[in-house]
mmCIF file of N, CA and C in Angstrom:
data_model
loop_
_atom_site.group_PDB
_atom_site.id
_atom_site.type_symbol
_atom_site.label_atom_id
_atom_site.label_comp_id
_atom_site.label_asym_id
_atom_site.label_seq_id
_atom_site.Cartn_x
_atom_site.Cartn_y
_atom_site.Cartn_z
ATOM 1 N N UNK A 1 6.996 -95.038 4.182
ATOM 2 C CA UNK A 1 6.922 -93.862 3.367
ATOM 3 C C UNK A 1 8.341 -93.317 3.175
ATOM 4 N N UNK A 2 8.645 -93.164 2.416
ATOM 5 C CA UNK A 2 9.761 -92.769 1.839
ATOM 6 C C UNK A 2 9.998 -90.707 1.674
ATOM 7 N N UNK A 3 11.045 -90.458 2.141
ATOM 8 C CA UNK A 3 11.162 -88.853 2.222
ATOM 9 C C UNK A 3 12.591 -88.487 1.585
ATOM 10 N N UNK A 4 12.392 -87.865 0.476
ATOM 11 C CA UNK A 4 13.205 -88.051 -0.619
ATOM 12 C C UNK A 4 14.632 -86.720 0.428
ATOM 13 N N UNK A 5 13.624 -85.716 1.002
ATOM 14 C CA UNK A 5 14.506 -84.547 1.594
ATOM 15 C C UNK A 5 15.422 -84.722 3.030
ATOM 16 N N UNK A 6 14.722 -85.988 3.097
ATOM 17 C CA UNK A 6 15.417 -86.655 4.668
ATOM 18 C C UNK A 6 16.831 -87.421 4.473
ATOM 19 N N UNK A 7 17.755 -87.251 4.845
ATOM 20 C CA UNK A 7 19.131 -88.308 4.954
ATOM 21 C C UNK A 7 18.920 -88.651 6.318
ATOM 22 N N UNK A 8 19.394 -89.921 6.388
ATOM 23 C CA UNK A 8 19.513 -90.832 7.675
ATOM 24 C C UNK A 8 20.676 -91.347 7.851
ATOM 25 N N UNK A 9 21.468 -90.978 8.749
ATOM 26 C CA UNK A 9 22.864 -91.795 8.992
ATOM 27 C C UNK A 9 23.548 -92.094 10.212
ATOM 28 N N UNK A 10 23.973 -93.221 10.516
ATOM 29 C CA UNK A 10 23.449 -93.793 12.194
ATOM 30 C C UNK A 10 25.210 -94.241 12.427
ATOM 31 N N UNK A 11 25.826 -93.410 13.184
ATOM 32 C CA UNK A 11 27.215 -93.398 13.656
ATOM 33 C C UNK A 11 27.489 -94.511 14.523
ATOM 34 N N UNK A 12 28.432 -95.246 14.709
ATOM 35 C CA UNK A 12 28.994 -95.735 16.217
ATOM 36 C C UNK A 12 30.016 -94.790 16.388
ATOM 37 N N UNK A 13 30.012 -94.126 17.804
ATOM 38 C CA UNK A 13 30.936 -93.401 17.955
ATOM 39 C C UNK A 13 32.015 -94.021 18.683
ATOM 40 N N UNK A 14 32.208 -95.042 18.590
ATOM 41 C CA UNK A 14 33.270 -95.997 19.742
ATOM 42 C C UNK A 14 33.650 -96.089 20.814
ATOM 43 N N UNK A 15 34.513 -96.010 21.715
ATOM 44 C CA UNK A 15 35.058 -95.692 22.659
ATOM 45 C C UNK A 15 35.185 -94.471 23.364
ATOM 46 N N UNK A 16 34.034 -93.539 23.606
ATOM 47 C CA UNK A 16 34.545 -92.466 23.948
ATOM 48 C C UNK A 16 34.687 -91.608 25.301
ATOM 49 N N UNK A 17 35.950 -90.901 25.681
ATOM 50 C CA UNK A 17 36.288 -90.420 26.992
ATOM 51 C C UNK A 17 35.704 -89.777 27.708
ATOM 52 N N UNK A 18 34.617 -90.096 28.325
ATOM 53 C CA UNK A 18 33.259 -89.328 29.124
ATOM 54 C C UNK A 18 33.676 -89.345 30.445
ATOM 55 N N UNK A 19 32.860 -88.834 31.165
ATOM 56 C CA UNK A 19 32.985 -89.261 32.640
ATOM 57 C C UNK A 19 32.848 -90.561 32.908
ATOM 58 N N UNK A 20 31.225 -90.925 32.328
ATOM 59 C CA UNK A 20 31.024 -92.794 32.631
ATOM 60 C C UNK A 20 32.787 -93.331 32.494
ATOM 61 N N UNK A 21 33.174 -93.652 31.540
ATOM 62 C CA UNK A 21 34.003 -94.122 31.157
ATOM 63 C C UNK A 21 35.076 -93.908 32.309
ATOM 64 N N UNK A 22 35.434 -93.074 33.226
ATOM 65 C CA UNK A 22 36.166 -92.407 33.866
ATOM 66 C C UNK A 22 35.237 -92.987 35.395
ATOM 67 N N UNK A 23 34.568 -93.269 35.497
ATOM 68 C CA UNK A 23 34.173 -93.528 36.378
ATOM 69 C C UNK A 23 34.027 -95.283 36.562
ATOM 70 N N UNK A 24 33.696 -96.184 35.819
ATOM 71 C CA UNK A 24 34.151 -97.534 35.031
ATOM 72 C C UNK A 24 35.614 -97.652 35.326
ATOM 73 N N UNK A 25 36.605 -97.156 34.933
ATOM 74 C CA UNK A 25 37.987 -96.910 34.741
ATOM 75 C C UNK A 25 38.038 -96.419 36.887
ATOM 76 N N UNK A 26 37.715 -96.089 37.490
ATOM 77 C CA UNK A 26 37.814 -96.217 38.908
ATOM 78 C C UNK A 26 37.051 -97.003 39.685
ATOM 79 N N UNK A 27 35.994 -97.311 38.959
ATOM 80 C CA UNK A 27 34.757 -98.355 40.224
ATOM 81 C C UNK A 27 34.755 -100.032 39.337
ATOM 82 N N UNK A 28 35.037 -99.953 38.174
ATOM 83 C CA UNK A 28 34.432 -101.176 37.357
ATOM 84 C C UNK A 28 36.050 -102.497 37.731
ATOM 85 N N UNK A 29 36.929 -102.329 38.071
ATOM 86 C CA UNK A 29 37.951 -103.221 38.513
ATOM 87 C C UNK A 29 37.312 -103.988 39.421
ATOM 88 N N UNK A 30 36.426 -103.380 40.204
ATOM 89 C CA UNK A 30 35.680 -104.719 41.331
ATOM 90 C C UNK A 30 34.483 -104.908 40.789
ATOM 91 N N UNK A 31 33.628 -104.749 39.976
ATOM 92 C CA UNK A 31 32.530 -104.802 39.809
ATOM 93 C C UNK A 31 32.046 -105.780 38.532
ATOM 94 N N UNK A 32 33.446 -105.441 37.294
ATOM 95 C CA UNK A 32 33.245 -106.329 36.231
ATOM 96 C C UNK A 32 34.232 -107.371 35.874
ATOM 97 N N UNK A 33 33.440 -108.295 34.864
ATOM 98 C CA UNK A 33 34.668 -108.998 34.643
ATOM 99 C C UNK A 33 35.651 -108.421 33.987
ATOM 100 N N UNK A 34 36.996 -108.905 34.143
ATOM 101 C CA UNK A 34 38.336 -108.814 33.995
ATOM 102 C C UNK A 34 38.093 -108.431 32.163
ATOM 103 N N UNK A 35 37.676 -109.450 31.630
ATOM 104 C CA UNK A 35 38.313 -108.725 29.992
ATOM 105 C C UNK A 35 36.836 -107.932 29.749
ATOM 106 N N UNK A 36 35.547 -107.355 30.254
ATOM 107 C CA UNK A 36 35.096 -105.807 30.256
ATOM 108 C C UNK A 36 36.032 -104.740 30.731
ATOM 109 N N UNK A 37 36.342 -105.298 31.921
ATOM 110 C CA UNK A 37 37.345 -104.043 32.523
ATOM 111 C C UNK A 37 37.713 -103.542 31.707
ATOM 112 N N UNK A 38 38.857 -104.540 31.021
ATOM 113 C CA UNK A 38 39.717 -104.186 30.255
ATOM 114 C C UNK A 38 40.016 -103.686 29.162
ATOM 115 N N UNK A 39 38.548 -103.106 28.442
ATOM 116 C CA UNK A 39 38.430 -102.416 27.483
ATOM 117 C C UNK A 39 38.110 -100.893 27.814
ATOM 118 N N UNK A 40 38.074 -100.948 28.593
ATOM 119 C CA UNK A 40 37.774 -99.569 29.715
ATOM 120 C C UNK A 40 39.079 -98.917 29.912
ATOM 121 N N UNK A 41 40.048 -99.880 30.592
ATOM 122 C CA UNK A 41 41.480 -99.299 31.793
ATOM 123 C C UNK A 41 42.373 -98.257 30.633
ATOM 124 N N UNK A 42 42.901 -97.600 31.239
ATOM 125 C CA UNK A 42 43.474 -96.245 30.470
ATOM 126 C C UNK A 42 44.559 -97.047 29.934
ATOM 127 N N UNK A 43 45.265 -98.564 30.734
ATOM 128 C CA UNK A 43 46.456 -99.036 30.366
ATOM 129 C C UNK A 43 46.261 -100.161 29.361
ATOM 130 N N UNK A 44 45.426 -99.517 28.502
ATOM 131 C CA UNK A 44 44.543 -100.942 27.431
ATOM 132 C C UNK A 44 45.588 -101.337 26.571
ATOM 133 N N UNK A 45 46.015 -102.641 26.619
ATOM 134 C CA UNK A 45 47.080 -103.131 25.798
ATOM 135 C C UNK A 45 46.218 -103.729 24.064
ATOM 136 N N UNK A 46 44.876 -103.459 23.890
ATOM 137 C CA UNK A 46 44.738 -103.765 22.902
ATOM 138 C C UNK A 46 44.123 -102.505 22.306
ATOM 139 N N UNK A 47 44.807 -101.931 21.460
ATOM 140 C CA UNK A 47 44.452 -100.528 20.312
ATOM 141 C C UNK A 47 43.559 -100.370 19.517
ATOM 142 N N UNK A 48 43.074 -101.860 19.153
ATOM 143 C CA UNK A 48 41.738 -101.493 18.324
ATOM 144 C C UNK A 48 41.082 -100.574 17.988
ATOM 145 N N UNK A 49 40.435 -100.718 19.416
ATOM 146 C CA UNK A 49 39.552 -99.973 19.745
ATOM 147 C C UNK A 49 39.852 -98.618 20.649
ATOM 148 N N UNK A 50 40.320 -97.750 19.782
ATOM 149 C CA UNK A 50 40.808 -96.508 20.662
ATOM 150 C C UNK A 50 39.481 -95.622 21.384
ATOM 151 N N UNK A 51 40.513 -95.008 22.787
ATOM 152 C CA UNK A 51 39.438 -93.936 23.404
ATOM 153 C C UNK A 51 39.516 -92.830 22.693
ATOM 154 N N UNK A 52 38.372 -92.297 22.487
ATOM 155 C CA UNK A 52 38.620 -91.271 21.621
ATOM 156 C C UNK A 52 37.782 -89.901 22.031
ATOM 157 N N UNK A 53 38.141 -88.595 21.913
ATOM 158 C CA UNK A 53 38.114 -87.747 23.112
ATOM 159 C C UNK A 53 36.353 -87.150 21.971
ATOM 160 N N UNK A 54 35.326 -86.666 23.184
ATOM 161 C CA UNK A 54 33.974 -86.487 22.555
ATOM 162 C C UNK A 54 34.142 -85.595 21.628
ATOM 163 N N UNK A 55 35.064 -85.130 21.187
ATOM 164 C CA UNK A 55 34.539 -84.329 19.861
ATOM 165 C C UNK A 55 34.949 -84.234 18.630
ATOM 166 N N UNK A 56 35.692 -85.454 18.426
ATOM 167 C CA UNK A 56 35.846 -86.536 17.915
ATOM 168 C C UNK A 56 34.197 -86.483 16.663
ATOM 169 N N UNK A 57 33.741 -87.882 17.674
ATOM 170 C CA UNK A 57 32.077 -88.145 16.933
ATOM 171 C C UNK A 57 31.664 -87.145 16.572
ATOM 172 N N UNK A 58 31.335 -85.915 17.777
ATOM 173 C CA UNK A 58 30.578 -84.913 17.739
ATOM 174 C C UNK A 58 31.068 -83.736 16.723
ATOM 175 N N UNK A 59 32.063 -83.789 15.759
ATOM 176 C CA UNK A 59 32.012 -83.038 15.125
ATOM 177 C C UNK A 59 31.727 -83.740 13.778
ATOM 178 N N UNK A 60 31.912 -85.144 13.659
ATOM 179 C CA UNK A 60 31.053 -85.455 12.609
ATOM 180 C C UNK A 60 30.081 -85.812 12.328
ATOM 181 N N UNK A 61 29.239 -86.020 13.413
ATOM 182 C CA UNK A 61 27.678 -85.708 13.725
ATOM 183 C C UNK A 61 27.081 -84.345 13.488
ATOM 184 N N UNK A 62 28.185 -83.740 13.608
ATOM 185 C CA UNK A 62 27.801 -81.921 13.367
ATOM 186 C C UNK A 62 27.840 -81.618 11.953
ATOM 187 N N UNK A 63 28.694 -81.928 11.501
ATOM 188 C CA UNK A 63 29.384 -81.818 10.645
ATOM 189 C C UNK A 63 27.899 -82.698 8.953
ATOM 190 N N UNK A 64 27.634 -83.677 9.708
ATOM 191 C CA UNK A 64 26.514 -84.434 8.694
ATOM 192 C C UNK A 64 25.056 -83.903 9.182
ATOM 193 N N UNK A 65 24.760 -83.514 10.596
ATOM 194 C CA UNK A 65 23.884 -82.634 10.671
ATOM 195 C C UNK A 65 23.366 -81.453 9.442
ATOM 196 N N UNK A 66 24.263 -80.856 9.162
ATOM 197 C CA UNK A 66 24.607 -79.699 8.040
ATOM 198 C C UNK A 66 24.407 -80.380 6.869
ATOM 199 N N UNK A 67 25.548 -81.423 6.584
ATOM 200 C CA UNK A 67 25.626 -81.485 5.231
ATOM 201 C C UNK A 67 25.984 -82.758 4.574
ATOM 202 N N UNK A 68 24.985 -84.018 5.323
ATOM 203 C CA UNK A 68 25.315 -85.329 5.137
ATOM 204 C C UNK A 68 25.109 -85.630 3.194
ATOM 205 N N UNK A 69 25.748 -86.350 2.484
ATOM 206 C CA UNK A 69 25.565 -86.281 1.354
ATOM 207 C C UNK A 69 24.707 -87.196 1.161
ATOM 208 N N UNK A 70 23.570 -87.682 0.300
ATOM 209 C CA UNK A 70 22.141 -88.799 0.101
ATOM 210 C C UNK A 70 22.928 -89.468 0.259
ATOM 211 N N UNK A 71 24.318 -90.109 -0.731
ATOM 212 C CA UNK A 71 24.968 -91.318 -1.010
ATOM 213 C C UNK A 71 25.490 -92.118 0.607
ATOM 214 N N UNK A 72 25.074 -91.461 1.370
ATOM 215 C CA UNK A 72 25.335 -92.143 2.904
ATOM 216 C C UNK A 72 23.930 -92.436 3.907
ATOM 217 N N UNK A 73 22.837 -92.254 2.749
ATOM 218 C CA UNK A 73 21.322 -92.245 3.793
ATOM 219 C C UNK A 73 21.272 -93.764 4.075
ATOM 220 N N UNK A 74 20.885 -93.933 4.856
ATOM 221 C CA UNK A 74 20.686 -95.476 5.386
ATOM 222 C C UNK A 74 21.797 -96.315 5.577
ATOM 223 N N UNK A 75 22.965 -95.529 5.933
ATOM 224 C CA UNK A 75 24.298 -95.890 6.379
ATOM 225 C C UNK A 75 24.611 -95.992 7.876
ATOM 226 N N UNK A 76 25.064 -97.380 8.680
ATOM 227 C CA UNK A 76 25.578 -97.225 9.768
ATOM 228 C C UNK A 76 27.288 -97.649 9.701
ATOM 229 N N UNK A 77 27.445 -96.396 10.379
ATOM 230 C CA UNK A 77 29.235 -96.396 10.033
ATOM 231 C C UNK A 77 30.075 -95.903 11.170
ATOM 232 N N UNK A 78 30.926 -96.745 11.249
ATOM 233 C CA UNK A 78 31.911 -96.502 12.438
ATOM 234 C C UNK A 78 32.248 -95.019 11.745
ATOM 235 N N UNK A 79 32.900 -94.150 13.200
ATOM 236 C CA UNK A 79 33.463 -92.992 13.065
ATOM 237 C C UNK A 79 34.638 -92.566 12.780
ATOM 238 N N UNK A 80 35.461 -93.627 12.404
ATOM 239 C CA UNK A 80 37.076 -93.673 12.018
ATOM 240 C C UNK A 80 36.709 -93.898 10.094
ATOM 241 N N UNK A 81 35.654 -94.301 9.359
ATOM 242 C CA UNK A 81 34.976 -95.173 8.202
ATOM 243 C C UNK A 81 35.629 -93.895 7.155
ATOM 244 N N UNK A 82 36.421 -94.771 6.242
ATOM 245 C CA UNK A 82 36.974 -93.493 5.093
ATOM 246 C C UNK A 82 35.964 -92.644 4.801
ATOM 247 N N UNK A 83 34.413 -93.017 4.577
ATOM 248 C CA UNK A 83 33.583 -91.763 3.740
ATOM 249 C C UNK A 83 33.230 -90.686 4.473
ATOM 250 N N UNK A 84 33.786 -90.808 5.840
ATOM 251 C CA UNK A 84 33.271 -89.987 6.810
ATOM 252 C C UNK A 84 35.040 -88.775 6.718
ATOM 253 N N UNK A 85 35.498 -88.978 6.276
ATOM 254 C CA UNK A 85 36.977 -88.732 6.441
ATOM 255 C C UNK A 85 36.945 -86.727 6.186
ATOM 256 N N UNK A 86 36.149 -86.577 5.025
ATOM 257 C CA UNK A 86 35.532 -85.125 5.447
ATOM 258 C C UNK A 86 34.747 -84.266 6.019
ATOM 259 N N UNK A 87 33.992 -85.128 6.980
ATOM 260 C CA UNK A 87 33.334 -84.655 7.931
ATOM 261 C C UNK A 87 34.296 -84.819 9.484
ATOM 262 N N UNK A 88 35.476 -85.088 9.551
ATOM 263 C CA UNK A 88 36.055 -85.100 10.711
ATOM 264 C C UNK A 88 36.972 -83.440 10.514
ATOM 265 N N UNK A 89 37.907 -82.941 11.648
ATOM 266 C CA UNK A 89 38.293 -81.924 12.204
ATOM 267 C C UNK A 89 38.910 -81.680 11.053
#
C-alpha cells in the first residue's frame, strides 16, 4: 500500500564516536582481528571512513524528521551524500 503523505529515508550514519566505539578502541585489540581493530583505533591510517562525532547523523536525521523532501523517499544514503548537504549543521 502505498502512502502518498509518508517519506521514507534510511541513513548510514558511518563511523560514529559512541562509547561502544570507545570501548572496542580499549578491549577489541585482544579480542578482534587485526584489520576490524583497525577500523576502530583512534590512530586509523585509512580516512575513508571517518569517525564522526553523534551529531553529526543526528542532526540530519532531525533535520529530515521535519522536513525530508518526497524526491529522497525510498532513499538509502550515506551521511556525508551531496543531497543531504542541507540537512547537515
Amino acid at each position: 500500500m502505498e502512502e502518498p503523505e509518508l517519506t521514507t529515508v534510511s541513513i548510514r550514519p558511518g563511523l560514529v564516536d559512541t562509547d561502544m566505539v570507545g570501548t572496542v578502541r580499549k578491549e577489541g585489540v585482544e579480542n578482534m582481528a587485526p584489520d576490524q581493530y583497525a577500523m576502530f583505533a583512534s590512530e586509523r591510517t585509512d580516512k575513508s571512513l571517518p569517525v564522526i562525532h553523534p551529531d553529526v547523523p543526528g542532526h540530519i536525521i532531525a533535520s529530515l524528521a521535519i522536513n525530508a523532501p518526497t524526491s529522497l523517499n525510498g532513499k538509502n544514503l550515506n551521511w556525508d551524500d551531496e543531497v543531504l548537504r542541507t540537512h547537515r549543521n
